[in-house]
Amino acid sequence: MNPFSTLGIRHDIVNAITELGFENPTPIQEQAIPVLLSGSNDFVGLAQTGTGKTAAFGLPLLELLDFEENYPQALILCPTRELCLQITSDLKKYSKNVRNVNVVAVYGGASISDQLREIKRGVQIVVATPGRMLDIINRKAINFSEVSYVVLDEADEMLNMGFQEDIDTILATTPDDKKTWLFSATMPAEVRRIAKKYMTDPHELTMGTKNTGNVNIEHEYFVVKARDKYAAFKRIVDFNPEIFGIVFCRTKIETQEIAEALMKDGYNADSLHGDLSQQQRDRVMKRYRERSIQLLIATDVAARGIDVNDVTHVINYSLPDEIENYTHRSGRTGRAGKTGVSIAIINSKEVGKIRQIERVIGKQFTKAEIPTGFDVCEKQLFGLVHKVHNVDVNEEQIEQYLPRIMDEFKDMDKEEIIKRFAFLEFSRFLDYYKNAPDLNAPAFEERGGDRDRGGRTSERYDRTSSRGDYTRLFINLGSVDDFTRGDMLGFICNQSKISGKAVGKIDLKGVYTFFEVENSSAQQVQDAFKSVDFQGRNVRIELAGDRGTEGGGGGERSGGYRGNSGGGGFRGERSGGGNRGNSGGGFRDFSGKRREGGNSGGTGKRDGERKRRF
Ligand code: AMP
């Protein structure tokens, strides 16, 4: 028997959730369902998203409501459109075998007339974001006088977003004897206060310790110099080739810049922030869910309510202004029993913030080192080796080509073939990471603590200068052709009959080299190489132009070894609005100072409501 039946869920619903793969209740479902099914308690559940809380309250609701009747009996309030749609869709899935269940999603940024029409047709469960709900109440288009259950989902987020007043007004239209079920990932004083205000003697359930992050999440921090941040971030990503991550930035601009730089560098990335229209955001989320995007670069506000399973890494490219947001960010990974890693990339002065977060989440961070170029290459190389080892060959597909392939390799032994395949696949990034600098910076604790002292100092990356009186040229020979820099200088000078003094910086790579020559000699060099062979190969010299331009991005080459093949294009115009603009207003930041306004825009309407103190 499915254990959900033992908990008291009827078989029609158990059948539906079994199809969804719910074989055993999650801890919160196991504990909350029997309590909520009694229908006689107010309830406070301290639980993160990803713990199965939607079913924890959704299944009891489906048992308790009377679907023969078509009036609103349950109201679920949640902070974001995404969550609203998610809950609605989940409830519909759970109840697909139950007759006449009507669930309506009420949220901003979509046609209100469609929502009004749906309400008019008859509905038992309303899932809503507070702003649009209030709008509909003000139009007298809904009657909540017979509501028996109100669920406040992600209550801390709703308060954080300044919905307190709206919630008060909405709840005032519901009967006094309704039952209120509140779910929250964290329990700051504000949530305590609303629990007290709306509930009598609630049954409390805590999953894990209070304010503790999910136990499945490892927390790591990396200390780097500000100018090395992007390069360090890319190394972390390169070190984790299978990453499926959400990268949090503090501002829309930063979000966009990082996403665009990543796309340019060949990563599958895109941004999600409040300047995108709802349609654009939906499109990005669809691509992320489908995994066409590997890295989603997001602001806190835009990422609220994102419900994607199997996120392997959350990366705090910038730490959040409000400490509690760290919990929300990291809660996007380690969902549904999976493990996940939450990473913070910080500068030396931010170690104190890590300690503050540790106190809030009740877990310690591990200080990790940015992998060296060698580490990354090794990881990637063996990733491929393992893939080759484990690949399931479709014999039928490859069969027709095999004789010819075998014929091509008949003169080479196994070792030689393996070496060549490995080299070919990896020369791109072996080359990219050759001479890659150490990006770790020393970390300083506040007030001179020494916990992280001894971190390695980052070297300066030796960037190719591009002086105005030199021309930068590309030649298709490099270290794999057994050239040293001296050899290359000699080769160029002998061939083009110029003095060594006319040659500037030589940047020797694996299969090619960039070098500078005085402008006055540039043409002579190019002409001299027009018909030169090197070991049977045609030597090519070209103006470097944009090819392999270096710089940008704080000390490491801005291009990635992945080249420019991946990652979607740039979107067209970005229309404003769409987002409710919620992080404006006052709150306390890490320094304890009061900050005015947030980074993700805001209507300013609810200023003064948004306070977070630690
Ligand atoms: P939630 O915390 O409600 O957002 O749920 C997180 C994810 O876990 C969702 O994808 C659910 O479909 C899934 N889930 C919830 N309950 C169970 C369960 N008992 N067994 C398997 N998956 C579940």
mmCIF file with all atom_site columns, C-alpha atoms in Angstrom, residues 408-566:
data_model
loop_
_atom_site.group_PDB
_atom_site.id
_atom_site.type_symbol
_atom_site.label_atom_id
_atom_site.label_alt_id
_atom_site.label_comp_id
_atom_site.label_asym_id
_atom_site.label_entity_id
_atom_site.label_seq_id
_atom_site.pdbx_PDB_ins_code
_atom_site.Cartn_x
_atom_site.Cartn_y
_atom_site.Cartn_z
_atom_site.occupancy
_atom_site.B_iso_or_equiv
_atom_site.pdbx_formal_charge
_atom_site.auth_seq_id
_atom_site.auth_comp_id
_atom_site.auth_asym_id
_atom_site.auth_atom_id
_atom_site.pdbx_PDB_model_num
ATOM 1   C CA . GLU A 1 408 ? 42.451 5.523  -41.685 1.00 0.00 ? 408 GLU A CA 1
ATOM 2   C CA . PHE A 1 409 ? 44.027 4.382  -38.437 1.00 0.00 ? 409 PHE A CA 1
ATOM 3   C CA . LYS A 1 410 ? 45.553 1.153  -39.610 1.00 0.00 ? 410 LYS A CA 1
ATOM 4   C CA . ASP A 1 411 ? 49.082 2.492  -39.276 1.00 0.00 ? 411 ASP A CA 1
ATOM 5   C CA . MET A 1 412 ? 48.669 3.752  -35.725 1.00 0.00 ? 412 MET A CA 1
ATOM 6   C CA . ASP A 1 413 ? 48.747 1.805  -32.517 1.00 0.00 ? 413 ASP A CA 1
ATOM 7   C CA . LYS A 1 414 ? 46.214 2.182  -29.720 1.00 0.00 ? 414 LYS A CA 1
ATOM 8   C CA . GLU A 1 415 ? 48.414 4.479  -27.607 1.00 0.00 ? 415 GLU A CA 1
ATOM 9   C CA . GLU A 1 416 ? 48.985 6.861  -30.473 1.00 0.00 ? 416 GLU A CA 1
ATOM 10  C CA . ILE A 1 417 ? 45.288 7.049  -31.334 1.00 0.00 ? 417 ILE A CA 1
ATOM 11  C CA . ILE A 1 418 ? 44.247 7.693  -27.750 1.00 0.00 ? 418 ILE A CA 1
ATOM 12  C CA . LYS A 1 419 ? 46.909 10.349 -27.387 1.00 0.00 ? 419 LYS A CA 1
ATOM 13  C CA . ARG A 1 420 ? 45.742 12.119 -30.521 1.00 0.00 ? 420 ARG A CA 1
ATOM 14  C CA . PHE A 1 421 ? 42.060 12.091 -29.632 1.00 0.00 ? 421 PHE A CA 1
ATOM 15  C CA . ALA A 1 422 ? 42.762 13.368 -26.143 1.00 0.00 ? 422 ALA A CA 1
ATOM 16  C CA . PHE A 1 423 ? 45.059 16.057 -27.432 1.00 0.00 ? 423 PHE A CA 1
ATOM 17  C CA . LEU A 1 424 ? 42.712 17.204 -30.134 1.00 0.00 ? 424 LEU A CA 1
ATOM 18  C CA . GLU A 1 425 ? 39.790 17.504 -27.793 1.00 0.00 ? 425 GLU A CA 1
ATOM 19  C CA . PHE A 1 426 ? 41.770 19.232 -25.113 1.00 0.00 ? 426 PHE A CA 1
ATOM 20  C CA . SER A 1 427 ? 44.297 21.386 -26.871 1.00 0.00 ? 427 SER A CA 1
ATOM 21  C CA . ARG A 1 428 ? 41.743 24.199 -26.832 1.00 0.00 ? 428 ARG A CA 1
ATOM 22  C CA . PHE A 1 429 ? 41.678 24.509 -23.112 1.00 0.00 ? 429 PHE A CA 1
ATOM 23  C CA . LEU A 1 430 ? 45.101 23.113 -22.341 1.00 0.00 ? 430 LEU A CA 1
ATOM 24  C CA . ASP A 1 431 ? 46.139 26.083 -24.352 1.00 0.00 ? 431 ASP A CA 1
ATOM 25  C CA . TYR A 1 432 ? 43.737 28.432 -22.632 1.00 0.00 ? 432 TYR A CA 1
ATOM 26  C CA . TYR A 1 433 ? 44.859 27.399 -19.202 1.00 0.00 ? 433 TYR A CA 1
ATOM 27  C CA . LYS A 1 434 ? 48.557 27.271 -19.942 1.00 0.00 ? 434 LYS A CA 1
ATOM 28  C CA . ASN A 1 435 ? 50.267 29.698 -17.573 1.00 0.00 ? 435 ASN A CA 1
ATOM 29  C CA . ALA A 1 436 ? 46.917 30.504 -15.958 1.00 0.00 ? 436 ALA A CA 1
ATOM 30  C CA . PRO A 1 437 ? 47.589 32.449 -12.769 1.00 0.00 ? 437 PRO A CA 1
ATOM 31  C CA . ASP A 1 438 ? 46.690 31.475 -9.236  1.00 0.00 ? 438 ASP A CA 1
ATOM 32  C CA . LEU A 1 439 ? 43.492 33.366 -8.522  1.00 0.00 ? 439 LEU A CA 1
ATOM 33  C CA . ASN A 1 440 ? 43.276 32.785 -4.787  1.00 0.00 ? 440 ASN A CA 1
ATOM 34  C CA . ALA A 1 441 ? 43.675 35.868 -2.622  1.00 0.00 ? 441 ALA A CA 1
ATOM 35  C CA . PRO A 1 442 ? 44.488 35.988 1.069   1.00 0.00 ? 442 PRO A CA 1
ATOM 36  C CA . ALA A 1 443 ? 41.452 36.285 3.305   1.00 0.00 ? 443 ALA A CA 1
ATOM 37  C CA . PHE A 1 444 ? 41.289 38.564 6.278   1.00 0.00 ? 444 PHE A CA 1
ATOM 38  C CA . GLU A 1 445 ? 38.958 38.110 9.150   1.00 0.00 ? 445 GLU A CA 1
ATOM 39  C CA . GLU A 1 446 ? 37.405 41.223 10.611  1.00 0.00 ? 446 GLU A CA 1
ATOM 40  C CA . ARG A 1 447 ? 39.413 42.745 13.403  1.00 0.00 ? 447 ARG A CA 1
ATOM 41  C CA . GLY A 1 448 ? 42.596 41.030 12.328  1.00 0.00 ? 448 GLY A CA 1
ATOM 42  C CA . GLY A 1 449 ? 41.490 37.437 12.872  1.00 0.00 ? 449 GLY A CA 1
ATOM 43  C CA . ASP A 1 450 ? 43.772 34.937 11.252  1.00 0.00 ? 450 ASP A CA 1
ATOM 44  C CA . ARG A 1 451 ? 41.466 32.086 10.334  1.00 0.00 ? 451 ARG A CA 1
ATOM 45  C CA . ASP A 1 452 ? 42.212 32.262 6.671   1.00 0.00 ? 452 ASP A CA 1
ATOM 46  C CA . ARG A 1 453 ? 45.675 33.695 6.719   1.00 0.00 ? 453 ARG A CA 1
ATOM 47  C CA . GLY A 1 454 ? 48.124 31.862 4.582   1.00 0.00 ? 454 GLY A CA 1
ATOM 48  C CA . GLY A 1 455 ? 45.947 31.884 1.489   1.00 0.00 ? 455 GLY A CA 1
ATOM 49  C CA . ARG A 1 456 ? 47.951 32.100 -1.653  1.00 0.00 ? 456 ARG A CA 1
ATOM 50  C CA . THR A 1 457 ? 48.647 35.414 -3.228  1.00 0.00 ? 457 THR A CA 1
ATOM 51  C CA . SER A 1 458 ? 47.458 35.833 -6.738  1.00 0.00 ? 458 SER A CA 1
ATOM 52  C CA . GLU A 1 459 ? 50.029 36.548 -9.346  1.00 0.00 ? 459 GLU A CA 1
ATOM 53  C CA . ARG A 1 460 ? 49.489 39.136 -11.956 1.00 0.00 ? 460 ARG A CA 1
ATOM 54  C CA . TYR A 1 461 ? 48.627 37.652 -15.241 1.00 0.00 ? 461 TYR A CA 1
ATOM 55  C CA . ASP A 1 462 ? 51.139 38.569 -17.846 1.00 0.00 ? 462 ASP A CA 1
ATOM 56  C CA . ARG A 1 463 ? 48.907 40.227 -20.377 1.00 0.00 ? 463 ARG A CA 1
ATOM 57  C CA . THR A 1 464 ? 49.991 40.921 -23.847 1.00 0.00 ? 464 THR A CA 1
ATOM 58  C CA . SER A 1 465 ? 50.484 44.607 -24.243 1.00 0.00 ? 465 SER A CA 1
ATOM 59  C CA . SER A 1 466 ? 49.113 46.275 -27.300 1.00 0.00 ? 466 SER A CA 1
ATOM 60  C CA . ARG A 1 467 ? 51.147 49.332 -27.854 1.00 0.00 ? 467 ARG A CA 1
ATOM 61  C CA . GLY A 1 468 ? 50.155 51.884 -30.425 1.00 0.00 ? 468 GLY A CA 1
ATOM 62  C CA . ASP A 1 469 ? 53.331 51.593 -32.552 1.00 0.00 ? 469 ASP A CA 1
ATOM 63  C CA . TYR A 1 470 ? 53.156 47.831 -32.929 1.00 0.00 ? 470 TYR A CA 1
ATOM 64  C CA . THR A 1 471 ? 50.991 45.628 -35.083 1.00 0.00 ? 471 THR A CA 1
ATOM 65  C CA . ARG A 1 472 ? 49.800 42.349 -33.641 1.00 0.00 ? 472 ARG A CA 1
ATOM 66  C CA . LEU A 1 473 ? 50.057 39.357 -35.931 1.00 0.00 ? 473 LEU A CA 1
ATOM 67  C CA . PHE A 1 474 ? 48.914 35.764 -35.775 1.00 0.00 ? 474 PHE A CA 1
ATOM 68  C CA . ILE A 1 475 ? 50.961 32.827 -37.028 1.00 0.00 ? 475 ILE A CA 1
ATOM 69  C CA . ASN A 1 476 ? 49.687 29.254 -37.255 1.00 0.00 ? 476 ASN A CA 1
ATOM 70  C CA . LEU A 1 477 ? 52.709 27.743 -35.489 1.00 0.00 ? 477 LEU A CA 1
ATOM 71  C CA . GLY A 1 478 ? 53.186 27.308 -31.773 1.00 0.00 ? 478 GLY A CA 1
ATOM 72  C CA . SER A 1 479 ? 54.658 25.245 -28.991 1.00 0.00 ? 479 SER A CA 1
ATOM 73  C CA . VAL A 1 480 ? 53.278 21.976 -30.379 1.00 0.00 ? 480 VAL A CA 1
ATOM 74  C CA . ASP A 1 481 ? 55.535 22.569 -33.356 1.00 0.00 ? 481 ASP A CA 1
ATOM 75  C CA . ASP A 1 482 ? 58.449 22.598 -30.897 1.00 0.00 ? 482 ASP A CA 1
ATOM 76  C CA . PHE A 1 483 ? 58.938 26.344 -30.993 1.00 0.00 ? 483 PHE A CA 1
ATOM 77  C CA . THR A 1 484 ? 60.203 28.261 -28.016 1.00 0.00 ? 484 THR A CA 1
ATOM 78  C CA . ARG A 1 485 ? 59.780 31.993 -27.922 1.00 0.00 ? 485 ARG A CA 1
ATOM 79  C CA . GLY A 1 486 ? 63.431 32.377 -28.997 1.00 0.00 ? 486 GLY A CA 1
ATOM 80  C CA . ASP A 1 487 ? 62.901 29.965 -31.883 1.00 0.00 ? 487 ASP A CA 1
ATOM 81  C CA . MET A 1 488 ? 59.904 31.939 -33.013 1.00 0.00 ? 488 MET A CA 1
ATOM 82  C CA . LEU A 1 489 ? 61.818 35.218 -32.885 1.00 0.00 ? 489 LEU A CA 1
ATOM 83  C CA . GLY A 1 490 ? 64.596 33.708 -34.968 1.00 0.00 ? 490 GLY A CA 1
ATOM 84  C CA . PHE A 1 491 ? 62.139 32.176 -37.423 1.00 0.00 ? 491 PHE A CA 1
ATOM 85  C CA . ILE A 1 492 ? 60.299 35.453 -37.976 1.00 0.00 ? 492 ILE A CA 1
ATOM 86  C CA . CYS A 1 493 ? 63.469 37.534 -38.297 1.00 0.00 ? 493 CYS A CA 1
ATOM 87  C CA . ASN A 1 494 ? 65.245 35.115 -40.653 1.00 0.00 ? 494 ASN A CA 1
ATOM 88  C CA . GLN A 1 495 ? 62.262 34.676 -42.852 1.00 0.00 ? 495 GLN A CA 1
ATOM 89  C CA . SER A 1 496 ? 61.276 38.303 -43.161 1.00 0.00 ? 496 SER A CA 1
ATOM 90  C CA . LYS A 1 497 ? 64.754 39.804 -42.881 1.00 0.00 ? 497 LYS A CA 1
ATOM 91  C CA . ILE A 1 498 ? 63.931 42.176 -40.046 1.00 0.00 ? 498 ILE A CA 1
ATOM 92  C CA . SER A 1 499 ? 65.908 42.939 -36.920 1.00 0.00 ? 499 SER A CA 1
ATOM 93  C CA . GLY A 1 500 ? 64.949 41.306 -33.636 1.00 0.00 ? 500 GLY A CA 1
ATOM 94  C CA . LYS A 1 501 ? 64.480 44.804 -32.250 1.00 0.00 ? 501 LYS A CA 1
ATOM 95  C CA . ALA A 1 502 ? 61.467 45.287 -34.512 1.00 0.00 ? 502 ALA A CA 1
ATOM 96  C CA . VAL A 1 503 ? 59.672 42.421 -32.804 1.00 0.00 ? 503 VAL A CA 1
ATOM 97  C CA . GLY A 1 504 ? 57.735 43.130 -29.638 1.00 0.00 ? 504 GLY A CA 1
ATOM 98  C CA . LYS A 1 505 ? 55.948 40.726 -27.384 1.00 0.00 ? 505 LYS A CA 1
ATOM 99  C CA . ILE A 1 506 ? 55.638 37.101 -28.469 1.00 0.00 ? 506 ILE A CA 1
ATOM 100 C CA . ASP A 1 507 ? 52.746 35.162 -27.034 1.00 0.00 ? 507 ASP A CA 1
ATOM 101 C CA . LEU A 1 508 ? 53.411 31.527 -27.800 1.00 0.00 ? 508 LEU A CA 1
ATOM 102 C CA . LYS A 1 509 ? 50.385 29.244 -27.671 1.00 0.00 ? 509 LYS A CA 1
ATOM 103 C CA . GLY A 1 510 ? 49.888 25.598 -28.436 1.00 0.00 ? 510 GLY A CA 1
ATOM 104 C CA . VAL A 1 511 ? 49.086 25.583 -32.110 1.00 0.00 ? 511 VAL A CA 1
ATOM 105 C CA . TYR A 1 512 ? 49.542 29.265 -32.875 1.00 0.00 ? 512 TYR A CA 1
ATOM 106 C CA . THR A 1 513 ? 51.331 32.379 -31.700 1.00 0.00 ? 513 THR A CA 1
ATOM 107 C CA . PHE A 1 514 ? 50.581 36.061 -31.472 1.00 0.00 ? 514 PHE A CA 1
ATOM 108 C CA . PHE A 1 515 ? 53.457 38.433 -31.893 1.00 0.00 ? 515 PHE A CA 1
ATOM 109 C CA . GLU A 1 516 ? 54.008 42.147 -32.277 1.00 0.00 ? 516 GLU A CA 1
ATOM 110 C CA . VAL A 1 517 ? 56.115 43.856 -34.934 1.00 0.00 ? 517 VAL A CA 1
ATOM 111 C CA . GLU A 1 518 ? 56.763 47.534 -35.439 1.00 0.00 ? 518 GLU A CA 1
ATOM 112 C CA . ASN A 1 519 ? 54.099 49.003 -37.699 1.00 0.00 ? 519 ASN A CA 1
ATOM 113 C CA . SER A 1 520 ? 56.746 49.881 -40.296 1.00 0.00 ? 520 SER A CA 1
ATOM 114 C CA . SER A 1 521 ? 57.733 46.186 -40.623 1.00 0.00 ? 521 SER A CA 1
ATOM 115 C CA . ALA A 1 522 ? 54.289 44.613 -40.470 1.00 0.00 ? 522 ALA A CA 1
ATOM 116 C CA . GLN A 1 523 ? 53.685 44.469 -44.201 1.00 0.00 ? 523 GLN A CA 1
ATOM 117 C CA . GLN A 1 524 ? 57.192 43.162 -44.871 1.00 0.00 ? 524 GLN A CA 1
ATOM 118 C CA . VAL A 1 525 ? 56.620 40.281 -42.458 1.00 0.00 ? 525 VAL A CA 1
ATOM 119 C CA . GLN A 1 526 ? 53.262 39.409 -43.960 1.00 0.00 ? 526 GLN A CA 1
ATOM 120 C CA . ASP A 1 527 ? 54.685 39.487 -47.480 1.00 0.00 ? 527 ASP A CA 1
ATOM 121 C CA . ALA A 1 528 ? 57.690 37.372 -46.501 1.00 0.00 ? 528 ALA A CA 1
ATOM 122 C CA . PHE A 1 529 ? 55.468 34.550 -45.281 1.00 0.00 ? 529 PHE A CA 1
ATOM 123 C CA . LYS A 1 530 ? 53.229 34.399 -48.330 1.00 0.00 ? 530 LYS A CA 1
ATOM 124 C CA . SER A 1 531 ? 54.595 31.058 -49.531 1.00 0.00 ? 531 SER A CA 1
ATOM 125 C CA . VAL A 1 532 ? 56.464 29.500 -46.663 1.00 0.00 ? 532 VAL A CA 1
ATOM 126 C CA . ASP A 1 533 ? 56.182 25.867 -45.692 1.00 0.00 ? 533 ASP A CA 1
ATOM 127 C CA . PHE A 1 534 ? 56.963 24.426 -42.300 1.00 0.00 ? 534 PHE A CA 1
ATOM 128 C CA . GLN A 1 535 ? 57.308 20.630 -42.238 1.00 0.00 ? 535 GLN A CA 1
ATOM 129 C CA . GLY A 1 536 ? 54.983 20.337 -45.176 1.00 0.00 ? 536 GLY A CA 1
ATOM 130 C CA . ARG A 1 537 ? 52.431 22.772 -43.774 1.00 0.00 ? 537 ARG A CA 1
ATOM 131 C CA . ASN A 1 538 ? 51.536 26.082 -45.266 1.00 0.00 ? 538 ASN A CA 1
ATOM 132 C CA . VAL A 1 539 ? 52.504 28.845 -42.829 1.00 0.00 ? 539 VAL A CA 1
ATOM 133 C CA . ARG A 1 540 ? 49.860 31.538 -42.432 1.00 0.00 ? 540 ARG A CA 1
ATOM 134 C CA . ILE A 1 541 ? 50.323 34.997 -41.008 1.00 0.00 ? 541 ILE A CA 1
ATOM 135 C CA . GLU A 1 542 ? 47.329 37.241 -40.414 1.00 0.00 ? 542 GLU A CA 1
ATOM 136 C CA . LEU A 1 543 ? 46.576 40.481 -38.681 1.00 0.00 ? 543 LEU A CA 1
ATOM 137 C CA . ALA A 1 544 ? 45.510 39.467 -35.201 1.00 0.00 ? 544 ALA A CA 1
ATOM 138 C CA . GLY A 1 545 ? 42.563 41.870 -35.324 1.00 0.00 ? 545 GLY A CA 1
ATOM 139 C CA . ASP A 1 546 ? 39.919 40.542 -33.048 1.00 0.00 ? 546 ASP A CA 1
ATOM 140 C CA . ARG A 1 547 ? 41.398 37.091 -33.061 1.00 0.00 ? 547 ARG A CA 1
ATOM 141 C CA . GLY A 1 548 ? 42.273 36.156 -29.522 1.00 0.00 ? 548 GLY A CA 1
ATOM 142 C CA . THR A 1 549 ? 42.217 39.696 -28.180 1.00 0.00 ? 549 THR A CA 1
ATOM 143 C CA . GLU A 1 550 ? 43.012 39.581 -24.565 1.00 0.00 ? 550 GLU A CA 1
ATOM 144 C CA . GLY A 1 551 ? 42.164 41.641 -21.559 1.00 0.00 ? 551 GLY A CA 1
ATOM 145 C CA . GLY A 1 552 ? 38.869 42.545 -19.934 1.00 0.00 ? 552 GLY A CA 1
ATOM 146 C CA . GLY A 1 553 ? 37.472 40.529 -17.107 1.00 0.00 ? 553 GLY A CA 1
ATOM 147 C CA . GLY A 1 554 ? 40.135 41.239 -14.570 1.00 0.00 ? 554 GLY A CA 1
ATOM 148 C CA . GLY A 1 555 ? 43.325 39.551 -15.407 1.00 0.00 ? 555 GLY A CA 1
ATOM 149 C CA . GLU A 1 556 ? 42.427 36.381 -17.252 1.00 0.00 ? 556 GLU A CA 1
ATOM 150 C CA . ARG A 1 557 ? 41.659 36.198 -20.913 1.00 0.00 ? 557 ARG A CA 1
ATOM 151 C CA . SER A 1 558 ? 38.084 37.187 -21.473 1.00 0.00 ? 558 SER A CA 1
ATOM 152 C CA . GLY A 1 559 ? 37.428 34.476 -24.000 1.00 0.00 ? 559 GLY A CA 1
ATOM 153 C CA . GLY A 1 560 ? 36.769 30.984 -22.739 1.00 0.00 ? 560 GLY A CA 1
ATOM 154 C CA . TYR A 1 561 ? 38.273 27.840 -24.098 1.00 0.00 ? 561 TYR A CA 1
ATOM 155 C CA . ARG A 1 562 ? 34.758 26.823 -24.957 1.00 0.00 ? 562 ARG A CA 1
ATOM 156 C CA . GLY A 1 563 ? 34.904 29.194 -27.865 1.00 0.00 ? 563 GLY A CA 1
ATOM 157 C CA . ASN A 1 564 ? 31.869 30.967 -29.093 1.00 0.00 ? 564 ASN A CA 1
ATOM 158 C CA . SER A 1 565 ? 29.713 28.085 -30.016 1.00 0.00 ? 565 SER A CA 1
ATOM 159 C CA . GLY A 1 566 ? 27.215 27.910 -27.217 1.00 0.00 ? 566 GLY A CA 1
#
